[in-house]
Coordinates of C-alpha atoms in Angstrom, one line a residue:
Chain A
M932 CA -24.6 13.0 -16.2
S933 CA -23.3 10.3 -18.5
F934 CA -23.8 8.0 -15.8
I935 CA -27.7 8.8 -15.5
Q936 CA -27.7 8.6 -19.2
A937 CA -26.3 5.1 -19.3
I938 CA -28.9 4.1 -16.8
L939 CA -31.7 5.5 -18.7
D940 CA -30.3 3.9 -22.1
G941 CA -29.9 0.6 -20.1
L942 CA -33.5 0.7 -18.9
L943 CA -34.8 1.2 -22.4
V944 CA -32.8 -1.6 -23.8
G945 CA -33.3 -3.7 -20.9
G946 CA -37.1 -3.6 -21.5
V947 CA -36.5 -5.3 -24.8
Y948 CA -34.3 -8.0 -23.1
A949 CA -37.1 -8.7 -20.7
V950 CA -39.4 -9.6 -23.5
I951 CA -37.1 -11.8 -25.3
S952 CA -35.9 -13.6 -22.2
I953 CA -39.8 -14.0 -21.0
G954 CA -40.1 -16.3 -23.9
L955 CA -37.3 -18.5 -22.6
T956 CA -38.4 -18.4 -19.0
L957 CA -42.0 -19.2 -19.9
V958 CA -40.7 -22.5 -21.8
Y959 CA -38.8 -23.6 -18.9
G960 CA -41.5 -22.6 -16.4
V961 CA -44.2 -24.6 -18.0
M962 CA -42.0 -27.6 -19.4
G963 CA -38.8 -27.5 -17.5
I964 CA -36.8 -27.5 -20.6
V965 CA -34.0 -24.9 -21.3
N966 CA -34.2 -24.1 -24.9
F967 CA -30.8 -23.5 -26.2
A968 CA -32.4 -22.6 -29.7
Q969 CA -34.4 -19.9 -28.2
A970 CA -32.1 -16.9 -29.5
E971 CA -32.5 -18.5 -33.0
F972 CA -36.0 -17.5 -32.8
L973 CA -34.9 -14.0 -32.2
M974 CA -33.0 -14.2 -35.5
I975 CA -36.0 -15.4 -37.2
G976 CA -38.0 -12.6 -36.0
M977 CA -35.6 -10.3 -37.2
F978 CA -35.4 -11.7 -40.7
V979 CA -39.2 -11.8 -40.9
S980 CA -39.5 -8.1 -40.0
W981 CA -36.4 -7.5 -42.3
F982 CA -38.3 -9.1 -45.4
A983 CA -41.7 -7.2 -44.5
W984 CA -39.8 -4.0 -44.5
A985 CA -37.7 -4.6 -47.7
Y986 CA -40.7 -6.1 -49.8
L987 CA -43.9 -4.8 -48.1
G988 CA -42.6 -1.6 -47.2
L989 CA -43.6 -2.2 -43.5
D990 CA -42.1 -0.5 -40.8
P991 CA -40.0 -3.2 -38.9
V992 CA -41.6 -2.3 -35.6
L993 CA -45.1 -2.6 -37.1
A994 CA -44.1 -6.1 -38.4
A995 CA -43.5 -7.4 -35.1
P996 CA -46.8 -9.0 -34.8
L997 CA -46.1 -10.9 -38.0
S998 CA -42.7 -12.0 -36.5
F999 CA -44.5 -13.1 -33.7
A1000 CA -47.1 -15.1 -35.8
V1001 CA -44.3 -17.0 -37.8
A1002 CA -42.4 -18.1 -34.8
F1003 CA -45.6 -19.0 -33.2
A1004 CA -46.5 -21.4 -36.0
L1005 CA -42.8 -22.7 -36.3
G1006 CA -42.7 -23.2 -32.4
W1007 CA -46.0 -25.1 -32.5
V1008 CA -44.7 -27.6 -34.9
V1009 CA -41.3 -28.0 -33.2
Q1010 CA -43.0 -28.7 -30.0
G1011 CA -45.4 -31.1 -31.3
Q1012 CA -42.9 -32.9 -33.5
L1013 CA -39.8 -32.8 -31.6
I1014 CA -39.7 -31.4 -28.2
S1015 CA -42.8 -33.3 -27.1
R1016 CA -40.8 -36.6 -27.5
V1017 CA -38.0 -35.5 -24.9
L1018 CA -40.3 -34.1 -22.2
K1019 CA -39.7 -37.1 -19.9
A1020 CA -36.2 -38.0 -21.1
L1021 CA -32.7 -37.5 -19.6
S1022 CA -31.6 -33.9 -19.4
V1023 CA -28.8 -34.9 -21.8
A1024 CA -31.5 -35.7 -24.5
Q1025 CA -33.3 -32.4 -23.7
I1026 CA -30.2 -30.2 -23.7
F1027 CA -28.8 -31.6 -27.0
L1028 CA -32.0 -31.7 -28.9
T1029 CA -32.3 -28.1 -28.5
V1030 CA -28.7 -27.5 -29.3
G1031 CA -29.4 -29.6 -32.5
L1032 CA -32.3 -27.5 -33.2
M1033 CA -30.0 -24.1 -32.8
I1034 CA -27.5 -25.7 -35.4
V1035 CA -30.4 -26.4 -37.7
L1036 CA -31.9 -23.0 -37.7
E1037 CA -28.8 -21.0 -37.7
N1038 CA -27.3 -23.0 -40.6
G1039 CA -30.7 -23.0 -42.4
A1040 CA -30.9 -19.3 -42.3
L1041 CA -27.3 -19.2 -43.5
L1042 CA -28.2 -21.5 -46.3
A1043 CA -31.5 -19.5 -47.2
F1044 CA -30.3 -15.9 -46.8
G1045 CA -26.7 -15.8 -47.1
S1046 CA -24.1 -14.4 -44.6
Q1047 CA -24.4 -10.9 -45.4
F1048 CA -25.5 -8.2 -42.8
R1049 CA -28.9 -6.7 -43.3
S1050 CA -30.3 -3.5 -41.7
V1051 CA -33.2 -1.3 -42.1
T1052 CA -33.5 2.5 -42.5
T1053 CA -36.4 4.2 -40.8
P1054 CA -37.2 8.0 -40.6
Y1055 CA -36.6 7.9 -36.8
Q1056 CA -33.4 5.9 -36.8
T1057 CA -31.2 8.8 -35.5
M1058 CA -33.8 10.8 -33.7
S1059 CA -33.6 11.5 -30.2
L1060 CA -35.8 13.5 -27.6
S1061 CA -34.1 15.8 -25.1
L1062 CA -35.1 15.7 -21.5
G1063 CA -33.3 18.5 -19.8
S1064 CA -29.7 17.4 -20.5
L1065 CA -30.6 13.8 -21.1
F1066 CA -31.4 12.2 -24.5
I1067 CA -33.9 9.5 -25.1
S1068 CA -33.1 7.7 -28.3
V1069 CA -36.3 7.2 -30.3
P1070 CA -35.7 3.7 -31.6
Y1071 CA -34.9 2.7 -28.1
L1072 CA -38.2 4.2 -26.7
I1073 CA -40.3 2.7 -29.5
A1074 CA -38.8 -0.8 -28.8
F1075 CA -39.3 -0.2 -25.2
A1076 CA -42.9 0.8 -25.7
M1077 CA -43.6 -2.1 -27.9
S1078 CA -42.1 -4.4 -25.4
L1079 CA -44.1 -3.1 -22.5
A1080 CA -47.3 -3.4 -24.6
C1081 CA -46.4 -7.0 -25.3
G1082 CA -45.5 -7.7 -21.8
V1083 CA -48.9 -6.2 -20.5
A1084 CA -50.7 -8.2 -23.0
L1085 CA -49.0 -11.4 -22.0
W1086 CA -49.6 -10.7 -18.3
W1087 CA -53.3 -10.0 -19.3
F1088 CA -53.5 -13.3 -21.2
M1089 CA -51.9 -15.4 -18.5
R1090 CA -54.0 -13.8 -15.6
T1091 CA -57.5 -13.6 -17.1
S1092 CA -57.9 -16.1 -19.9
W1093 CA -58.9 -19.6 -19.6
F1094 CA -55.8 -20.7 -21.7
G1095 CA -53.4 -18.7 -19.4
R1096 CA -54.8 -20.1 -16.3
A1097 CA -54.7 -23.7 -17.8
M1098 CA -51.2 -23.2 -18.7
R1099 CA -50.2 -22.0 -15.3
A1100 CA -52.1 -25.2 -13.9
T1101 CA -50.1 -27.4 -16.2
A1102 CA -46.8 -25.6 -15.0
Q1103 CA -47.7 -26.3 -11.4
N1104 CA -48.9 -29.8 -11.6
P1105 CA -49.4 -31.5 -15.3
M1106 CA -51.0 -34.6 -13.6
A1107 CA -53.7 -32.6 -11.7
A1108 CA -54.3 -30.3 -14.7
Q1109 CA -54.8 -33.3 -16.9
L1110 CA -57.4 -34.8 -14.3
M1111 CA -59.1 -31.5 -14.5
G1112 CA -59.7 -31.9 -18.2
I1113 CA -56.8 -30.0 -19.5
D1114 CA -55.2 -31.0 -22.6
T1115 CA -51.5 -30.6 -21.3
A1116 CA -50.0 -31.7 -24.7
L1117 CA -51.9 -28.6 -26.0
M1118 CA -50.7 -26.4 -23.3
Y1119 CA -47.2 -27.4 -23.9
K1120 CA -47.5 -26.5 -27.5
L1121 CA -49.2 -23.3 -26.6
A1122 CA -46.4 -22.4 -24.1
F1123 CA -43.6 -23.3 -26.5
A1124 CA -45.0 -21.4 -29.5
L1125 CA -45.9 -18.3 -27.2
G1126 CA -42.4 -18.3 -25.8
V1127 CA -40.6 -18.6 -29.2
G1128 CA -43.1 -16.0 -30.6
L1129 CA -42.3 -13.5 -28.0
T1130 CA -38.7 -13.7 -28.6
A1131 CA -39.2 -13.3 -32.3
F1132 CA -41.4 -10.1 -31.4
G1133 CA -38.6 -8.8 -29.5
G1134 CA -36.2 -9.5 -32.6
A1135 CA -38.5 -7.5 -34.8
V1136 CA -38.6 -4.4 -32.4
V1137 CA -34.8 -4.2 -32.0
L1138 CA -34.3 -4.2 -35.9
P1139 CA -34.1 -0.5 -36.2
Y1140 CA -30.9 -0.6 -34.1
V1141 CA -29.5 -4.1 -34.6
T1142 CA -28.0 -5.6 -37.7
V1143 CA -29.5 -9.0 -38.7
F1144 CA -27.4 -12.0 -40.1
P1145 CA -27.8 -15.7 -39.4
Q1146 CA -25.5 -15.9 -36.4
V1147 CA -27.0 -12.9 -34.6
G1148 CA -28.6 -15.4 -32.0
G1149 CA -25.1 -16.0 -30.8
Q1150 CA -24.8 -12.5 -29.6
F1151 CA -27.8 -12.8 -27.4
V1152 CA -27.9 -16.2 -26.3
V1153 CA -25.5 -15.7 -23.0
L1154 CA -27.4 -12.5 -22.6
M1155 CA -30.8 -14.1 -22.4
F1156 CA -29.7 -16.8 -20.1
T1157 CA -28.1 -14.1 -17.9
V1158 CA -31.5 -12.3 -17.9
V1159 CA -33.4 -15.5 -16.9
V1160 CA -31.0 -16.8 -14.4
L1161 CA -30.8 -13.4 -12.6
G1162 CA -34.5 -13.3 -12.4
G1163 CA -34.8 -17.2 -11.5
L1164 CA -35.4 -19.6 -14.3
G1165 CA -39.2 -20.0 -14.8
S1166 CA -40.2 -16.6 -13.2
V1167 CA -41.8 -14.2 -15.7
A1168 CA -41.7 -11.3 -13.3
G1169 CA -38.1 -12.3 -12.6
A1170 CA -37.3 -12.0 -16.3
V1171 CA -38.4 -8.4 -16.3
V1172 CA -36.4 -7.5 -13.3
G1173 CA -33.4 -9.4 -14.8
G1174 CA -33.9 -7.8 -18.4
L1175 CA -33.7 -4.2 -17.0
A1176 CA -30.8 -5.2 -14.7
V1177 CA -28.7 -6.7 -17.8
G1178 CA -29.5 -3.6 -19.8
V1179 CA -28.1 -1.2 -17.0
I1180 CA -25.2 -3.5 -16.3
Q1181 CA -24.4 -3.5 -20.1
A1182 CA -24.9 0.3 -20.5
L1183 CA -22.7 0.9 -17.4
S1184 CA -19.8 -1.4 -18.1
A1185 CA -19.7 0.2 -21.7
L1186 CA -19.0 3.4 -19.8
F1187 CA -15.9 2.0 -17.8
F1188 CA -14.5 -0.9 -19.9
P1189 CA -13.4 -1.0 -23.7
I1190 CA -16.1 -2.5 -26.0
Q1191 CA -14.2 -5.8 -26.2
L1192 CA -14.8 -6.5 -22.6
Q1193 CA -18.4 -5.5 -22.4
N1194 CA -19.7 -9.2 -22.7
L1195 CA -17.2 -10.4 -20.1
V1196 CA -18.8 -8.3 -17.5
L1197 CA -22.0 -10.0 -18.4
F1198 CA -20.5 -13.5 -18.5
L1199 CA -19.0 -12.8 -15.0
V1200 CA -22.4 -11.5 -13.6
F1201 CA -23.8 -14.6 -15.0
I1202 CA -21.3 -17.1 -13.5
V1203 CA -21.5 -15.4 -10.0
V1204 CA -25.3 -15.3 -10.0
L1205 CA -25.3 -19.0 -10.9
A1206 CA -22.7 -19.8 -8.2
V1207 CA -24.2 -17.8 -5.4
R1208 CA -28.0 -17.7 -5.9
P1209 CA -28.9 -20.4 -8.7
Q1210 CA -32.8 -19.7 -7.8
G1211 CA -32.2 -16.1 -9.1
L1212 CA -32.2 -12.9 -7.2
V1213 CA -36.0 -12.4 -7.0
G1214 CA -36.8 -16.0 -6.7
A1215 CA -37.7 -17.8 -3.4
S1216 CA -35.0 -19.9 -1.9
Chain B
M85 CA -11.4 -63.3 -23.1
K86 CA -13.5 -62.6 -26.2
R87 CA -13.5 -58.9 -25.1
W88 CA -9.8 -58.8 -25.2
I89 CA -9.5 -60.3 -28.6
A90 CA -12.0 -57.9 -29.9
I91 CA -9.9 -55.0 -28.4
V92 CA -6.5 -56.3 -29.8
V93 CA -8.1 -56.6 -33.1
I94 CA -9.4 -53.2 -33.1
V95 CA -6.2 -51.6 -32.0
L96 CA -4.1 -53.6 -34.8
V97 CA -6.8 -52.5 -37.4
A98 CA -6.4 -48.9 -36.1
M99 CA -2.4 -49.3 -36.4
A100 CA -2.7 -50.6 -39.9
V101 CA -5.0 -47.8 -41.2
P102 CA -2.3 -45.2 -41.4
Q103 CA -0.1 -47.5 -43.6
V104 CA -2.5 -47.8 -46.2
L105 CA -3.5 -44.1 -46.4
N106 CA -1.4 -41.4 -48.2
P107 CA 1.1 -40.2 -45.4
S108 CA 0.2 -36.6 -45.8
G109 CA -3.0 -36.9 -47.5
Y110 CA -6.8 -35.8 -46.8
W111 CA -7.7 -39.2 -45.2
M112 CA -4.7 -39.2 -43.1
R113 CA -5.8 -35.9 -41.8
V114 CA -9.4 -37.0 -41.3
F115 CA -8.1 -40.2 -39.5
T116 CA -6.0 -38.2 -37.0
L117 CA -8.7 -35.6 -36.3
T118 CA -11.2 -38.5 -35.6
L119 CA -8.8 -40.0 -33.2
L120 CA -8.1 -36.6 -31.5
F121 CA -11.9 -35.7 -31.2
A122 CA -12.5 -39.3 -30.0
A123 CA -9.9 -38.8 -27.3
M124 CA -11.3 -35.4 -26.3
A125 CA -15.0 -36.9 -26.2
Q126 CA -13.4 -39.6 -23.9
A127 CA -12.0 -37.0 -21.7
W128 CA -15.4 -35.0 -21.5
N129 CA -17.0 -38.3 -20.8
L130 CA -15.2 -38.6 -17.4
I131 CA -17.0 -35.5 -16.3
G132 CA -20.1 -35.6 -18.5
G133 CA -20.8 -39.4 -18.5
L134 CA -19.5 -40.6 -15.2
A135 CA -20.3 -37.6 -12.9
N136 CA -23.2 -36.7 -15.2
Q137 CA -22.0 -33.0 -15.2
L138 CA -22.9 -31.9 -18.7
S139 CA -19.9 -29.3 -19.4
L140 CA -20.4 -27.0 -22.4
G141 CA -17.1 -25.3 -21.8
H142 CA -14.5 -27.7 -22.5
A143 CA -13.2 -25.5 -25.1
A144 CA -11.5 -23.4 -22.2
F145 CA -9.3 -26.4 -21.4
F146 CA -8.6 -27.1 -25.0
G147 CA -7.8 -23.6 -25.9
I148 CA -5.5 -23.3 -23.0
G149 CA -3.6 -26.3 -24.0
A150 CA -3.3 -25.2 -27.5
Y151 CA -2.0 -21.7 -26.5
T152 CA 0.2 -22.8 -23.7
S153 CA 2.5 -25.2 -25.7
T154 CA 2.6 -22.9 -28.8
I155 CA 3.6 -19.8 -26.6
L156 CA 6.2 -21.7 -24.8
L157 CA 7.6 -22.9 -28.1
L158 CA 7.5 -19.4 -29.8
K159 CA 8.8 -17.3 -26.8
F160 CA 11.3 -19.8 -25.4
G161 CA 11.7 -22.7 -27.9
I162 CA 10.4 -25.2 -25.5
S163 CA 9.6 -28.7 -27.1
P164 CA 5.7 -29.2 -27.3
W165 CA 6.4 -32.5 -25.6
I166 CA 7.4 -30.5 -22.4
G167 CA 4.8 -27.8 -23.3
M168 CA 2.2 -30.4 -23.2
F169 CA 2.7 -31.0 -19.5
A170 CA 2.8 -27.4 -18.7
A171 CA -0.6 -27.3 -20.7
G172 CA -2.0 -30.0 -18.8
A173 CA -1.0 -28.3 -15.4
L174 CA -2.7 -25.1 -16.6
G175 CA -5.7 -27.0 -17.7
G176 CA -5.9 -28.7 -14.4
L177 CA -5.8 -25.4 -12.8
A178 CA -8.5 -23.8 -15.0
A179 CA -10.8 -26.8 -14.3
L180 CA -10.5 -26.3 -10.6
V181 CA -11.4 -22.7 -10.8
I182 CA -14.4 -23.4 -12.9
A183 CA -15.4 -26.5 -10.8
V184 CA -15.1 -24.7 -7.4
P185 CA -18.1 -22.4 -8.0
T186 CA -20.3 -24.6 -10.3
M187 CA -19.9 -28.1 -8.8
R188 CA -23.0 -27.7 -6.9
L189 CA -25.1 -27.0 -9.9
Q190 CA -26.8 -29.5 -11.8
G191 CA -28.2 -30.4 -15.2
H192 CA -29.3 -27.2 -17.2
Y193 CA -27.6 -24.9 -14.5
F194 CA -24.2 -26.6 -14.9
A195 CA -24.4 -26.7 -18.7
L196 CA -25.2 -22.9 -18.8
A197 CA -22.3 -22.0 -16.3
T198 CA -19.7 -24.0 -18.2
L199 CA -20.9 -22.3 -21.4
A200 CA -20.2 -19.0 -20.1
F201 CA -16.9 -20.0 -18.5
G202 CA -15.8 -21.2 -22.2
E203 CA -16.9 -17.7 -23.6
V204 CA -14.9 -16.0 -20.8
A205 CA -11.9 -17.8 -21.9
R206 CA -12.6 -17.0 -25.4
V207 CA -12.9 -13.2 -24.8
I208 CA -9.8 -13.2 -22.5
A209 CA -7.7 -14.8 -25.3
N210 CA -9.0 -12.4 -27.8
V211 CA -8.2 -9.3 -25.6
W212 CA -4.9 -10.3 -24.1
T213 CA -3.1 -9.6 -27.3
S214 CA 0.5 -9.2 -25.8
L215 CA 0.4 -13.0 -24.8
T216 CA -2.0 -14.7 -27.4
G217 CA -1.4 -12.4 -30.3
G218 CA -5.3 -11.7 -30.2
P219 CA -7.8 -12.2 -33.0
G220 CA -5.0 -12.5 -35.5
G221 CA -4.1 -16.0 -34.2
L222 CA -1.0 -18.0 -33.6
S223 CA 1.0 -19.9 -36.1
V224 CA 3.1 -22.9 -34.8
P225 CA 6.7 -22.0 -35.8
F226 CA 8.6 -24.4 -38.0
V227 CA 11.2 -26.3 -36.5
P228 CA 13.6 -28.8 -38.2
P229 CA 11.6 -32.2 -38.2
S230 CA 12.5 -34.5 -35.4
F231 CA 10.7 -36.5 -32.9
A232 CA 12.2 -34.6 -30.0
A233 CA 11.0 -31.4 -31.3
Y234 CA 7.5 -32.7 -32.1
S235 CA 7.9 -31.6 -35.8
F236 CA 7.3 -34.1 -38.7
K237 CA 7.3 -33.9 -42.5
Q238 CA 4.3 -36.1 -42.7
L239 CA 0.9 -36.5 -41.1
L240 CA 1.7 -40.0 -40.4
P241 CA 3.4 -39.5 -37.1
H242 CA 0.6 -37.4 -35.8
A243 CA -1.9 -40.3 -36.6
Y244 CA 0.1 -42.6 -34.4
I245 CA 0.5 -39.9 -31.8
A246 CA -3.3 -39.4 -31.7
L247 CA -4.0 -43.1 -31.6
V248 CA -1.7 -43.5 -28.5
A249 CA -3.3 -40.6 -27.0
L250 CA -6.9 -42.1 -27.4
I251 CA -5.7 -45.5 -25.9
I252 CA -4.2 -43.8 -22.9
V253 CA -7.5 -41.4 -22.3
T254 CA -9.6 -44.6 -22.7
V255 CA -7.5 -46.6 -20.3
I256 CA -7.7 -43.8 -17.9
F257 CA -11.5 -43.7 -18.4
E258 CA -12.0 -47.4 -17.9
V259 CA -9.6 -47.7 -14.7
I260 CA -11.6 -44.8 -13.3
R261 CA -15.0 -46.2 -14.2
R262 CA -14.1 -49.6 -12.6
G263 CA -12.4 -48.3 -9.7
A264 CA -13.6 -47.0 -6.4
M265 CA -13.9 -43.5 -7.9
G266 CA -16.2 -44.8 -10.5
Y267 CA -18.5 -46.4 -7.9
R268 CA -18.4 -43.1 -6.0
L269 CA -19.4 -41.1 -9.0
R270 CA -22.0 -43.6 -10.0
A271 CA -23.4 -43.3 -6.5
I272 CA -23.4 -39.6 -6.6
R273 CA -25.1 -39.7 -10.2
E274 CA -28.0 -41.9 -8.8
N275 CA -28.5 -40.2 -5.6
A276 CA -26.1 -37.4 -4.5
A277 CA -27.8 -37.0 -0.8
A278 CA -27.6 -40.9 -0.3
A279 CA -24.0 -40.9 -1.3
E280 CA -23.1 -38.1 1.0
V281 CA -24.8 -39.9 3.9
I282 CA -22.8 -43.1 3.3
G283 CA -19.7 -41.1 3.6
I284 CA -18.7 -40.0 0.2
D285 CA -17.1 -36.6 -0.1
T286 CA -19.1 -35.7 -3.3
T287 CA -17.7 -32.3 -3.9
K288 CA -14.2 -33.7 -3.5
V289 CA -14.8 -36.7 -6.1
K290 CA -16.4 -34.5 -8.5
L291 CA -13.4 -31.8 -8.3
Q292 CA -11.1 -34.6 -8.8
T293 CA -12.9 -35.9 -11.8
A294 CA -13.2 -32.3 -13.3
V295 CA -9.5 -31.7 -12.8
I296 CA -8.4 -35.0 -14.6
S297 CA -10.8 -34.2 -17.5
G298 CA -9.2 -30.7 -17.7
V299 CA -5.8 -31.9 -17.5
L300 CA -6.5 -34.5 -20.5
T301 CA -8.2 -32.0 -22.7
A302 CA -5.5 -29.4 -22.4
M303 CA -2.8 -31.9 -23.3
L304 CA -5.0 -33.0 -26.4
G305 CA -5.3 -29.5 -27.1
T306 CA -1.4 -29.3 -27.6
L307 CA -1.7 -32.2 -29.9
F308 CA -4.2 -30.5 -32.0
A309 CA -2.2 -27.3 -32.3
Q310 CA 0.7 -29.4 -33.5
V311 CA -1.8 -30.8 -36.3
A312 CA -3.5 -27.6 -37.1
V313 CA -0.3 -25.6 -37.2
F314 CA -2.5 -22.3 -37.1
F315 CA -5.4 -21.4 -34.7
D316 CA -7.1 -18.1 -33.4
P317 CA -9.1 -17.5 -30.2
D318 CA -12.5 -18.0 -32.0
T319 CA -11.5 -21.6 -33.4
A320 CA -9.4 -22.9 -30.2
F321 CA -12.1 -21.6 -27.7
S322 CA -15.2 -22.1 -29.8
A323 CA -18.2 -22.9 -28.1
A324 CA -19.9 -24.6 -31.2
S325 CA -16.9 -26.4 -32.8
I326 CA -15.2 -27.6 -29.6
S327 CA -17.3 -27.5 -26.5
I328 CA -20.4 -28.6 -28.1
R329 CA -19.0 -30.8 -30.7
V330 CA -17.0 -32.8 -28.1
A331 CA -20.0 -33.3 -25.9
L332 CA -22.0 -34.3 -28.8
I333 CA -19.7 -36.9 -30.1
A334 CA -19.9 -38.6 -26.5
I335 CA -23.6 -38.4 -26.5
I336 CA -24.2 -39.6 -30.0
G337 CA -21.8 -42.5 -29.5
G338 CA -23.1 -43.3 -25.8
V339 CA -22.4 -41.3 -22.8
G340 CA -20.7 -42.8 -19.9
T341 CA -19.4 -45.8 -21.9
A342 CA -15.8 -46.3 -23.1
V343 CA -16.8 -47.1 -26.6
G344 CA -19.4 -44.3 -26.9
P345 CA -16.9 -41.3 -27.7
I346 CA -14.9 -43.5 -30.2
L347 CA -18.0 -44.8 -31.8
G348 CA -19.4 -41.3 -31.9
A349 CA -16.1 -39.7 -33.4
F350 CA -15.9 -42.3 -36.2
F351 CA -19.4 -41.5 -37.0
I352 CA -19.5 -38.0 -36.9
V353 CA -16.0 -36.5 -37.7
P354 CA -15.7 -38.2 -41.1
I355 CA -19.2 -37.2 -42.0
E356 CA -18.6 -33.6 -41.2
E357 CA -15.4 -33.4 -42.9
L358 CA -16.8 -35.0 -46.0
M359 CA -19.8 -32.7 -46.1
N360 CA -17.5 -29.6 -45.7
D361 CA -15.6 -30.9 -48.6
L362 CA -18.5 -31.6 -50.8
F363 CA -20.5 -28.5 -50.0
S364 CA -18.1 -25.9 -49.0
S365 CA -18.0 -24.1 -52.1
G366 CA -21.6 -24.5 -52.9
A367 CA -23.8 -23.6 -50.2
A368 CA -22.5 -22.3 -46.9
G369 CA -24.4 -23.6 -44.0
L370 CA -25.4 -27.0 -45.8
S371 CA -22.9 -29.3 -44.0
Q372 CA -23.7 -27.9 -40.5
L373 CA -27.3 -28.1 -41.2
I374 CA -27.2 -31.9 -42.1
F375 CA -25.1 -32.2 -39.1
G376 CA -27.7 -30.8 -36.9
V377 CA -30.5 -32.8 -38.4
I378 CA -28.4 -35.9 -37.8
L379 CA -27.9 -35.0 -34.2
I380 CA -31.7 -34.4 -33.9
V381 CA -32.5 -37.8 -35.5
V382 CA -30.0 -39.7 -33.4
I383 CA -31.2 -38.0 -29.9
L384 CA -34.8 -39.0 -30.8
W385 CA -34.1 -42.4 -32.1
R386 CA -31.4 -43.4 -29.7
P387 CA -31.5 -41.1 -26.7
R388 CA -28.7 -43.3 -25.2
G389 CA -26.5 -43.2 -28.2
L390 CA -25.4 -45.3 -31.2
V391 CA -23.9 -47.9 -28.8
T392 CA -27.3 -49.1 -28.1
I393 CA -27.5 -50.5 -31.7
F394 CA -24.9 -52.9 -30.8
E395 CA -26.3 -53.8 -27.5
A396 CA -29.7 -54.5 -29.3
L397 CA -28.0 -56.4 -31.8
R398 CA -26.1 -58.6 -29.4
A399 CA -29.2 -59.2 -27.4
R400 CA -31.1 -60.5 -30.5
L401 CA -28.1 -62.8 -31.5
Q402 CA -27.9 -64.1 -28.0
G403 CA -31.6 -64.6 -28.0
R404 CA -31.4 -66.4 -31.2
G405 CA -28.4 -68.6 -29.9
A406 CA -30.6 -69.4 -26.9
Q407 CA -33.5 -70.6 -28.9
S408 CA -31.6 -73.0 -31.4

C-alpha cells in the first residue's frame, strides 16, 4: 500500500515539477538557451508569495498570480537587456551569462532578505483526505490543482492566441517568422518572461510545504534539468511527462533509500538519460 | 624572441613577488590561491578550451585529489608528495568514468551532465562517512615540518610550489595545443563530422584530453588541501566555488589560450578575496553579488575574454607603428 501511496504523492508533487520545468523548456524551445538561472526565479516566486502572506495576509497559493507577474516583469527586463545580447553568441557566453545571473539573483536575495529560513502557516497545512486506505495531502492536492490550471491556461494560450502562434512560429523558424511580420525580439521577451513567470508561479504554490531561503533554487536546479531532459529539452508535453516521472522517482526512492541518497538517484537517472537518449524519452530521435 | 623575453620576465617577477610579501601573511595566501586557481583553470582549459567541452563538474576531480592524499596521510602516514600521484591516478580514472557516457554530448548537454556528475561526487563524499568523515570534513594532520613530508611553517614554500604547478600545467597545455593532438582537437571543435572523415578518432582524442585534465585537476586538489588544511565535501566538491569558478576564470581570461586562465585568475581571485574581506562582516552575499555582476559585464563586453583587450591594444599599437 505504501507503494501506491508513494506513487500518488509522487504524481501530485510531480505536477508542480512539470509547471516549474515548462518554464525552462519553453525558454530553450523558443530561443535555444539553457537558462541556468531558472531556479532562482522559483526562489523569487516563493519570496513574493511569502511577503504577500506575511504582510497582506494573502494565502500563498492565491498569491501565485502575483509571483507570476513579478517574475514576468523581471524576466522581460532580463531578456531585453541581457539575454538578447548573447542570442547569437557562442554557447560559452550563453551558459555563463545565465550562470552570472544565477549568482546575482541568489546573492541579491541573500543581501536583501538575509539567510534565515521562512515558512508559512496555512489552515490546511496538515490536512489530508482519505481515499480508502490512501491519504491525499491537501497542500499537495492544491499545488497540483493550481499547476494543472496553470498548465491548461498556457496550453490554451499557446494554441489559440495570436501571440502563442507567433511564438511557436518564432521557435520553428525565426527568419520566416520575421518575414511574416512577427516582431521576434518581442516574442523572445514574451517567451522568457512567460517561462520565468511559470517557474515563479510554481514557487508560490509549493510554499505551503517547502521552506524558502535564498539558496533554495540550488535544491531544484538539477531536478528541473532532469525533468526537461527526461521529456526532451524544448518539449512542453515532454516536461509534463518528465515532471510526473521525476515526482514518482523521488517518492519511490524515498521509500527504498535513506534520505541523503534521494537526490543521488535523481542525478543518476539524469546522467543515464543524457547518455542514452539526450533527445528525451518522448522526443523524436 | 620577444615572446620568450616577456615570458622570462613574467616568471622572474612571479618568483620575486613572494620575497616581498609577509611569508605567512594575508597577501601570500591570496597569491598562492591565485596561482592554484590559475593552474586549475588551465587544466580545465584543456577540455573546455581545446576540445570545447564545457565541463561544470571539475570539482569531482578536485575533491577526489584533496581527499585521496589526505586520507592516505591520515590512515597510512603516506607523504602528500606520493599521495598526489595516487590522487592523479584516481582523478584520471574518474575522468574516464565521466567522459565515456558524456563525450558524445555537446554544448549545453555536456555542461548539464558534468554538473550532475560533480553533484553525485559531492553526495557520495557526504554519505561515505567511514572513508571521508562525512559532512564533518577532514583536517590535514600536523606533521613535523620538512620538504619530504610536504609540511611547512610558512606559506612561502606553498606559493613556490603553486608557481611551479602553474608553469607545469601551462607548459602541458601549450605542448598539447601546438602538437598533433591540438590540431586534432581543433579539427573536432570546428567540424566533428569532417574530423571523423579524415581519420581522426574523435572519441579517443576527447577521452585522452579529459583524462589529462582530470589527472592534473586532482593533483592540484592535493596541493590545495595542503594549503587549506581543512575541507569538507561541500567545499571540496562545490559546484559554485570550484566547478563554476574554475570555468569562469578560464572564460573571463580567454578560453582556449594559455594566457587566459592566468589573466582570469589574477583578475578574479584577488578581487573576490578582497571583497570577502571587506564585506564579510557587513552584508552576506555582497561580494558574491559583485562577482556575478563583473562576470555578466565581462561576458557582454568581452565574450572572448579579457585577453582580447591585449590583442586589441597590440593591434592598435602596430597600426600606429605602421602609419608612422
